[in-house]
Coordinates of C-alpha atoms in Angstrom, one line a residue:
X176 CA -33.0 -19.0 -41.3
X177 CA -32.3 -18.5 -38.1
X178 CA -29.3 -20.2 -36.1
X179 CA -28.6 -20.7 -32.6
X180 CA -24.6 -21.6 -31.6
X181 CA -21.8 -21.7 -30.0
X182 CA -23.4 -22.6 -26.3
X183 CA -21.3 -21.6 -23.3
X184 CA -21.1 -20.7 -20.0
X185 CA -18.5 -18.0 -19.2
X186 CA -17.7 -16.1 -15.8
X187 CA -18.4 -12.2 -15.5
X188 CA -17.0 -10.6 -12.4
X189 CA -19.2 -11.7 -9.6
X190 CA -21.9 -13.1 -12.2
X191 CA -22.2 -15.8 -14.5
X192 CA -23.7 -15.9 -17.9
X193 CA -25.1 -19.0 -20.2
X194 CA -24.8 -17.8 -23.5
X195 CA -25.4 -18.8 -27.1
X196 CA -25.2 -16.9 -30.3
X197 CA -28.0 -16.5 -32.6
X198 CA -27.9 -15.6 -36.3
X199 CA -30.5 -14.0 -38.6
X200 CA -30.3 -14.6 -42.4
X201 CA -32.1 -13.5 -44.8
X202 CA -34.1 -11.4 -42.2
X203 CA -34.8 -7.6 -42.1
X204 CA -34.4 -7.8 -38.0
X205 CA -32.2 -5.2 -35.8
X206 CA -31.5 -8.2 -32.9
X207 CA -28.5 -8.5 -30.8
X208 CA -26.1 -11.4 -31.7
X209 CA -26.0 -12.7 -28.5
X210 CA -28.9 -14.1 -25.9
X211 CA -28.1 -14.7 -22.1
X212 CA -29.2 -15.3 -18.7
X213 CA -26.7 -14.5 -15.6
X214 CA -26.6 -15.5 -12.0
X215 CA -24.3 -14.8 -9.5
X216 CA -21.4 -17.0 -9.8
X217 CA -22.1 -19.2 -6.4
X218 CA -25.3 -20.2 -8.2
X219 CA -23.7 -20.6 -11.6
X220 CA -23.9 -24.1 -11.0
X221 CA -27.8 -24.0 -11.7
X222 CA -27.3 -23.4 -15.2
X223 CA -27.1 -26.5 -17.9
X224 CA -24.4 -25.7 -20.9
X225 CA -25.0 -29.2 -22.2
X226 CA -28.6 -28.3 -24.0
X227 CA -30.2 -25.4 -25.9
X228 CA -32.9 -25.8 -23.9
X229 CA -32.9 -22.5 -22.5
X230 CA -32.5 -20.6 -26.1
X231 CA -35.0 -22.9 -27.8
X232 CA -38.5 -21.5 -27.2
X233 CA -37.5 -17.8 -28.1
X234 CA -35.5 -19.2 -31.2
X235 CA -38.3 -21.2 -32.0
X236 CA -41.2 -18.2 -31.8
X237 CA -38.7 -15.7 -34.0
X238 CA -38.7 -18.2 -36.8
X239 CA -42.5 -18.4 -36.8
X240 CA -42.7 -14.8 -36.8
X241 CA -40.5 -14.2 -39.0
X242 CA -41.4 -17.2 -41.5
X243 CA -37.8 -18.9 -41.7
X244 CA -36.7 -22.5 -40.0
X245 CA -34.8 -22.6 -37.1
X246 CA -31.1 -24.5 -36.9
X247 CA -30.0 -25.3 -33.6
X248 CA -25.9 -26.0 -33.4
X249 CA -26.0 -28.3 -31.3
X250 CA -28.7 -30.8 -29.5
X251 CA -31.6 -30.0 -27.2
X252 CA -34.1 -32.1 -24.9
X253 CA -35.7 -34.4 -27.0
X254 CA -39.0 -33.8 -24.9
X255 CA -38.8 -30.2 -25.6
X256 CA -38.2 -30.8 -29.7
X257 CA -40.7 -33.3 -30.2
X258 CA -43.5 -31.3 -28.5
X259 CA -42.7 -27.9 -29.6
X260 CA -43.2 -29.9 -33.2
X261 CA -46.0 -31.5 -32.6
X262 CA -47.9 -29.3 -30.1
X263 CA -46.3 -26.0 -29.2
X264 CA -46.6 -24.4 -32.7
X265 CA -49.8 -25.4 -33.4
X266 CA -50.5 -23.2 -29.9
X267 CA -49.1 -20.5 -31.3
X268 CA -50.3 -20.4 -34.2
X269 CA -53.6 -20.8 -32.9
X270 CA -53.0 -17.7 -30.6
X271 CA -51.2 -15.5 -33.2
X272 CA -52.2 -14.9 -36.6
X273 CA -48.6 -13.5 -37.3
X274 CA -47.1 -16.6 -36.4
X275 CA -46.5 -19.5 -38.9
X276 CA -45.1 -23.1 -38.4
X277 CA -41.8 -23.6 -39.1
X278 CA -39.1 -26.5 -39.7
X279 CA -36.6 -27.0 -36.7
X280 CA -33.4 -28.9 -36.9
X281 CA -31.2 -30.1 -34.7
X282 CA -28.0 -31.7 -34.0
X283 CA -29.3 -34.2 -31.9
X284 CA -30.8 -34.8 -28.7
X285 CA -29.5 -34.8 -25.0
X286 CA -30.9 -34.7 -21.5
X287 CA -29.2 -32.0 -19.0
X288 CA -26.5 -33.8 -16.9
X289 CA -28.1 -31.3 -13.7
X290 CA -28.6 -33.7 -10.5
X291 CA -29.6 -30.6 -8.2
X292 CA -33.3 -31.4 -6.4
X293 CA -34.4 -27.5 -6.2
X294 CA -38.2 -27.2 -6.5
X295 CA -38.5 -23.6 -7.1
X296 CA -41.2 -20.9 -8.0
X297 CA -41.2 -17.1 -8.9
X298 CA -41.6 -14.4 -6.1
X299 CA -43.1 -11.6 -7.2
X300 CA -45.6 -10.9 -4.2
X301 CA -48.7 -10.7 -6.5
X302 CA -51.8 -12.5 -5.4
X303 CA -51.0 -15.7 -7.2
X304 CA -47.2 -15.7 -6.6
X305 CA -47.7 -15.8 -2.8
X306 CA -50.8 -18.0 -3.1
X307 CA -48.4 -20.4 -4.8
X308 CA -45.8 -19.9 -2.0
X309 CA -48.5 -20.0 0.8
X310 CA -50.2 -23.6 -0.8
X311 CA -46.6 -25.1 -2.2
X312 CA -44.3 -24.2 1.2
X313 CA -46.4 -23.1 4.0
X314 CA -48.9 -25.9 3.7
X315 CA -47.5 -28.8 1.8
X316 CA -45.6 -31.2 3.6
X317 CA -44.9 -33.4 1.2
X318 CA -40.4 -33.1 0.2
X319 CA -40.9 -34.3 -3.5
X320 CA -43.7 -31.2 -3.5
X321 CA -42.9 -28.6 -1.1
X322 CA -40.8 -25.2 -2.8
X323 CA -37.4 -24.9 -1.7
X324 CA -36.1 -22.1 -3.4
X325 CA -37.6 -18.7 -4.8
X326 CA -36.5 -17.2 -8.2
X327 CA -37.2 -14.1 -9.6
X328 CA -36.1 -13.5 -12.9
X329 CA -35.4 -10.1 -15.0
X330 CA -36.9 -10.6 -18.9
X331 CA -39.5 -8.4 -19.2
X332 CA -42.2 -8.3 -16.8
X333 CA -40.0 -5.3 -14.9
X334 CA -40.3 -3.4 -18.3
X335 CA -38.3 -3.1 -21.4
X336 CA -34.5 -4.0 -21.9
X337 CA -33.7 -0.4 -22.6
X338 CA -35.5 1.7 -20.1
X339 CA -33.8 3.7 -17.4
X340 CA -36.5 2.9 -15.6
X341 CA -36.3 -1.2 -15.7
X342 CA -33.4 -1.9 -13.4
X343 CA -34.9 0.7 -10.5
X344 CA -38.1 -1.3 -11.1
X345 CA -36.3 -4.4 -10.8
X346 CA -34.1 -3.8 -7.7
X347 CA -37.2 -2.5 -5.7
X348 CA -38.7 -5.8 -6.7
X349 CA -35.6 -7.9 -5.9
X350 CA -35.3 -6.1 -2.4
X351 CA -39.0 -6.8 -1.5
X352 CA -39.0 -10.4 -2.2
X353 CA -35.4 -11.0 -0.2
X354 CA -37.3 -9.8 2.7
X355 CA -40.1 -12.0 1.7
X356 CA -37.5 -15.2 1.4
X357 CA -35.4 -14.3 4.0
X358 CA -38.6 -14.8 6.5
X359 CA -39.2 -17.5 5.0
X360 CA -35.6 -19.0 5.4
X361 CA -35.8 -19.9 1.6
X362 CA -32.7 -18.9 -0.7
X363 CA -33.8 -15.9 -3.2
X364 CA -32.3 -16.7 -6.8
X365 CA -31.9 -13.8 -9.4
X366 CA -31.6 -14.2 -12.9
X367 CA -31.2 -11.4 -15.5
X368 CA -31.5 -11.7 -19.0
X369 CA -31.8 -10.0 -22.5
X370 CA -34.7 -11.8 -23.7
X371 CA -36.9 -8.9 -23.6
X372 CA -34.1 -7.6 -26.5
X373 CA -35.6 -9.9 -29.3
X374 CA -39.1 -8.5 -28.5
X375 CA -41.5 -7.2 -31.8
X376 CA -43.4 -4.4 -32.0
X377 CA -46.6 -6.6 -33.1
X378 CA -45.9 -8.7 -30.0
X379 CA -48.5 -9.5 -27.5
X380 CA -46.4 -10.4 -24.5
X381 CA -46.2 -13.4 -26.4
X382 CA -42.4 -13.1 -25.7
X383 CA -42.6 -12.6 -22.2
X384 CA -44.2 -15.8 -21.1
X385 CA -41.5 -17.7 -23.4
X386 CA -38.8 -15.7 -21.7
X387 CA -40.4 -16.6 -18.4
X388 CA -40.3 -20.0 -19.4
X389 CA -36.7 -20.1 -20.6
X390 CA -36.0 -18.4 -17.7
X391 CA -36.7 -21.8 -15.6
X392 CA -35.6 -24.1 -18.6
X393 CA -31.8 -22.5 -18.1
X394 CA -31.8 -23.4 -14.4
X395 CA -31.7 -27.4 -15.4
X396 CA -28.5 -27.8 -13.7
X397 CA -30.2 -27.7 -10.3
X398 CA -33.9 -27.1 -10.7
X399 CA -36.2 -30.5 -10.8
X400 CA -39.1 -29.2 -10.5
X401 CA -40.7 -25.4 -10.8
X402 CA -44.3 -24.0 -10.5
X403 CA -45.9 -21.2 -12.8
X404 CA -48.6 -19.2 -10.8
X405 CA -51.6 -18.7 -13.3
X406 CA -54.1 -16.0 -12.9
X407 CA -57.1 -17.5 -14.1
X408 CA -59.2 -20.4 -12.6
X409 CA -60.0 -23.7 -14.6
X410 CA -63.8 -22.0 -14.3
X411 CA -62.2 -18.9 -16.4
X412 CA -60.7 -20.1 -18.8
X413 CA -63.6 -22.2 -20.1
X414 CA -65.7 -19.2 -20.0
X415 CA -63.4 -16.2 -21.0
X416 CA -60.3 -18.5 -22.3
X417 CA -61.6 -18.0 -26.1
X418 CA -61.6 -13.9 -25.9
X419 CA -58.6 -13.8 -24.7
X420 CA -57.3 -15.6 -27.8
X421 CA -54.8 -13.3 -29.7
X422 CA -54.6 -11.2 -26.6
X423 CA -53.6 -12.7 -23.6
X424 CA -51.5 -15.9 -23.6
X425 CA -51.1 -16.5 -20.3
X426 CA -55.0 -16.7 -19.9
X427 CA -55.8 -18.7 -22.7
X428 CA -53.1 -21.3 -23.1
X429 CA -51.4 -21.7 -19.8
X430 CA -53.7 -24.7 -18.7
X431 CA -52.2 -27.0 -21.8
X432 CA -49.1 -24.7 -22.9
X433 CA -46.8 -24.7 -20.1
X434 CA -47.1 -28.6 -19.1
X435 CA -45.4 -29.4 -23.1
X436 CA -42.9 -27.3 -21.6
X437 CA -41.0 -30.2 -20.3
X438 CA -37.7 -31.8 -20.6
X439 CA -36.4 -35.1 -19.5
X440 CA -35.0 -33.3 -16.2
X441 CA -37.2 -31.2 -15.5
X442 CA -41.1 -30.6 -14.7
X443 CA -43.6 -27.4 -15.0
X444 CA -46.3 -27.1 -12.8
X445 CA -49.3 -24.5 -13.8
X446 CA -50.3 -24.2 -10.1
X447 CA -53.1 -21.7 -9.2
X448 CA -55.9 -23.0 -12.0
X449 CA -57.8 -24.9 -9.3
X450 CA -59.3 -21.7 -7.8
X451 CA -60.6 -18.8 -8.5
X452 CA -58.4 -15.6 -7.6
X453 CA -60.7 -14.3 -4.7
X454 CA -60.0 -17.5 -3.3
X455 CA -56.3 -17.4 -3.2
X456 CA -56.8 -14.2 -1.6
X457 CA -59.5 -15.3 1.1
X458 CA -57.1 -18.0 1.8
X459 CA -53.9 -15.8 2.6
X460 CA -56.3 -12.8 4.5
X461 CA -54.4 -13.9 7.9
X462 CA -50.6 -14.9 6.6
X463 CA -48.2 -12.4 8.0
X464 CA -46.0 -12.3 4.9
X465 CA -49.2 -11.3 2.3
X466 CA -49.9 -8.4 5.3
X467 CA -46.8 -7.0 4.9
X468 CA -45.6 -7.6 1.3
X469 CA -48.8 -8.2 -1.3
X470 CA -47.7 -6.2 -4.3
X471 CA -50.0 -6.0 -7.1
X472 CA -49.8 -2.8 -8.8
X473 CA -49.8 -1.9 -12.7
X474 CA -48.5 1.4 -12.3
X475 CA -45.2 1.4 -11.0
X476 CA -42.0 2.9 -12.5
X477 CA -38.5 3.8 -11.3
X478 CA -37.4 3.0 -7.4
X479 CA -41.1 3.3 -5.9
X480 CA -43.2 0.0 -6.4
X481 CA -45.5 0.1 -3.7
X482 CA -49.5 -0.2 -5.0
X483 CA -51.0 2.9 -6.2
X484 CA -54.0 1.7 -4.9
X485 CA -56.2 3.3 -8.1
X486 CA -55.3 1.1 -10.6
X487 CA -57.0 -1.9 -12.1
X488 CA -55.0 -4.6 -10.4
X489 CA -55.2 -2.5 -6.6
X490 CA -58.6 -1.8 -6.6
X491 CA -60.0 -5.7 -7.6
X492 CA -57.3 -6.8 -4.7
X493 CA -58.6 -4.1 -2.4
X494 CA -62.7 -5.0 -3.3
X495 CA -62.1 -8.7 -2.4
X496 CA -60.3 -7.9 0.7
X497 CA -63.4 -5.4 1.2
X498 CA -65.8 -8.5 0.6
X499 CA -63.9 -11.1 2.9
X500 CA -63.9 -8.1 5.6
X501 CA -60.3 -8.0 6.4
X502 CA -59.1 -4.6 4.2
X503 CA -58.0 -3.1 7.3
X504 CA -55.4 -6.0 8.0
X505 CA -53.6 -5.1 4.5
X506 CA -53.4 -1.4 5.5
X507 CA -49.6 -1.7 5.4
X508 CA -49.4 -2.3 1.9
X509 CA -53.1 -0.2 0.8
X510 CA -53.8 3.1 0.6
X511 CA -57.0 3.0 2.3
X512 CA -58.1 6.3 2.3
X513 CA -57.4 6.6 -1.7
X514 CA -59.8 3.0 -2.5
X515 CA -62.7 5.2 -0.5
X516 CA -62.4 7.7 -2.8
X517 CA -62.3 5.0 -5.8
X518 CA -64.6 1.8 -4.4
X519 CA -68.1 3.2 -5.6
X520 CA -67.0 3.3 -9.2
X521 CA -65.4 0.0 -9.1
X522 CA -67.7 -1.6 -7.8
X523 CA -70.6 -0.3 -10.3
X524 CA -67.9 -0.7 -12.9
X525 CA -67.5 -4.7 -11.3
X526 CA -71.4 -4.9 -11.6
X527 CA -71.6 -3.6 -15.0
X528 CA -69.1 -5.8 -16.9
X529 CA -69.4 -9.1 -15.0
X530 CA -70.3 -10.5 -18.0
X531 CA -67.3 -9.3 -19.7
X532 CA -64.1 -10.2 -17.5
X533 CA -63.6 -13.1 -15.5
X534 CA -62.2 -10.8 -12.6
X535 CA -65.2 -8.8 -12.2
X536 CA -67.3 -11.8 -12.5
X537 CA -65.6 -13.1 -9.2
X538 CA -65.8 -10.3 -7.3
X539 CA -69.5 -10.0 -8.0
X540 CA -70.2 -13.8 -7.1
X541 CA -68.0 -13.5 -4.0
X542 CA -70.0 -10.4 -3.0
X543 CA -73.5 -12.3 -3.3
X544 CA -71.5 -15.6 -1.3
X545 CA -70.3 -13.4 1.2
X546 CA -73.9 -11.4 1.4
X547 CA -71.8 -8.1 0.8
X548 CA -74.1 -5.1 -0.9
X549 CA -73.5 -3.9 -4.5
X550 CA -74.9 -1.6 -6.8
X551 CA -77.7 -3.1 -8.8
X552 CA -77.1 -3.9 -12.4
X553 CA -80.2 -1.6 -13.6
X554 CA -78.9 1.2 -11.1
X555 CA -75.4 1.2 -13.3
X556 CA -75.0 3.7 -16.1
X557 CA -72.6 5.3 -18.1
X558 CA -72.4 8.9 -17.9
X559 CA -69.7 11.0 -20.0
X560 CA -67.3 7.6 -20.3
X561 CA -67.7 6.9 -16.7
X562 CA -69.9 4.6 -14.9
X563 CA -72.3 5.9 -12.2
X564 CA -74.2 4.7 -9.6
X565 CA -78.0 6.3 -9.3
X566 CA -80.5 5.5 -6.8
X567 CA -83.2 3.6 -7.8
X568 CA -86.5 6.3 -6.8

């Protein structure tokens, strides 16, 4: 069994931590005995002590894994409970072969007392962070709907718990999106975690979205309402949704996942499904703030996290601006001289594979949209593990 207890909120220095204890029985497992998230103390009052809320979902996806029920101390949303019974699992489950369902139980149920009206999303400056900023702040008008806070939270995505490397990562991060929030006049709200502590060695970054996700549910004190930025269009995940089964959560459950992950207080919005990346991108070609700060790179460790420009993420960002013309407007945050020396083998590679990956497939349909040349399929081939480009004779 596994057992979460003993909820509290306790002041650290200039932080403040949400905590509960969690307790593996009759399980071969090396986890810490105690899971957190921490603010800094003049935001401590986002967090909501009066639910398990926040510990549930990663409580919840150990047991699966690890075959045993899970025994919350105490009472959670009954929103939350009810669908991760009903629905949630069965999503898993579905995704994961080493998951299995699992009995919960519970104390009881109980909706967070949080009043607060934040309506928040995450700030990481990738293409569909900022597309959700640009489309939820800069162009909606509507208060009930428009962000008015930024989060960025520390539970995985930065790298693992342990790595020297995570907290450099991190900072860099943190540093570019307070420039990005102060322009914006928005407040910038960090929360760190250990989350990324309880991950498995057969996990598929399974645990990363959940931590993501409890991230936001431990904010309930003051957060109504929060958007997730997906990746993938409606469009893509009908056509590539079922290969990225067992692979890639984010991609093929987000659509129907993230809106069971819901309380009685608050609300998650998958936000970014409605178009297709190059879209997003098309759309924020002339915002000041994507100029200067658009940060999409895979490769990035320690202090420096500016785009490498070479990997995959760079290149099918730098391609689409190619395509909508305005590269040279992003030169601030591209090495441009470095995608020259790449673009010709992307591209073929783009050509070659748009049958394969939603990504490429966009890029190759906004190419023909936009009339913008590309290698012929028939003038693709692969040479020594590397796609080339020959000229037709």
């Amino acid at each position: 069994m596994i057992e979460i207890s003993n909820l509290r909120k306790v002041g650290r220095g200039t932080g403040v931590r949400l905590e509960a204890n969690i307790k593996f029985t009759d399980t071969d497992a090396a986890y810490p005995a105690t899971m957190y998230f921490e603010t800094r103390k003049d935001y401590g009052n986002l967090f909501a002590p009066d639910t398990y809320d926040a510990f549930f979902l990663i409580g919840l996806y150990l047991a699966m894994y690890h075959k045993t029920p899970l025994r919350i101390r105490g009472r959670v949303s009954k929103k939350l409970c009810k669908n991760a019974q009903w629905y949630i699992q069965k999503i898993l489950c579905d995704f994961s072969e080493l998951l299995a369902p699992v009995e919960i139980i519970v104390d009881g149920y109980a909706s967070p007392k949080g009043k607060g009206d934040l309506i928040g999303t995450g700030i990481s400056c990738g293409v569909d962070s900022l597309a959700t900023v640009h489309d939820r702040f800069v162009k909606e008008t509507d208060r009930d709907y428009r962000i008015n806070a930024l989060f960025i939270f520390n539970c995985g995505s930065h790298g693992d718990f342990d790595s020297p490397d995570t907290q450099a990562v991190f900072k860099s991060r943190v540093d570019r999106a307070g420039k990005v929030a102060a322009e914006l006049k928005l407040p910038l709200i960090v929360v760190e975690s250990n989350l990324h502590q309880f991950r498995h060695a057969e996990d598929k970054s399974t645990m990363l979205f959940l931590s993501l996700y409890s991230c936001v549910l431990s904010l309930q004190g003051g957060v109504k309402r929060y958007y997730m930025p997906s990746g993938c269009s409606y469009q893509g995940i009908k056509d590539y949704g079922d290969a990225a089964h067992h692979n890639d959560l984010a991609t093929a459950c987000d659509s129907y996942l993230i809106p069971l992950i819901r309380t009685e207080r608050m609300e998650l919005i998958v936000d970014g499904c409605q178009r297709r990346r190059v879209d997003k991108i098309a759309d924020m070609t002339d915002w000041n703030i994507a100029q200067k700060y658009l940060n999409v790179c895979l490769v990035q460790k320690g202090a420096d996290t500016s785009n490498c420009g070479r990997c995959s993420k760079c290149l099918r960002t730098e391609l689409a601006l190619e395509i909508l013309g305005k590269l040279g407007d992003f030169a601030q945050v591209f090495d441009l001289e470095r995608y020259k020396k790449e673009e010709l083998l992307y591209k073929a590679r783009c050509v070659d594979r748009r049958d394969e990956e939603i990504f490429y497939r966009e890029l190759v349909d906004l190419a023909a949209e936009k009339n913008f040349p590309m290698p012929a399929k028939h003038t693709c081939y692969i040479l020594d593990g590397r796609i080339a480009v020959l000229d037709d004779i």
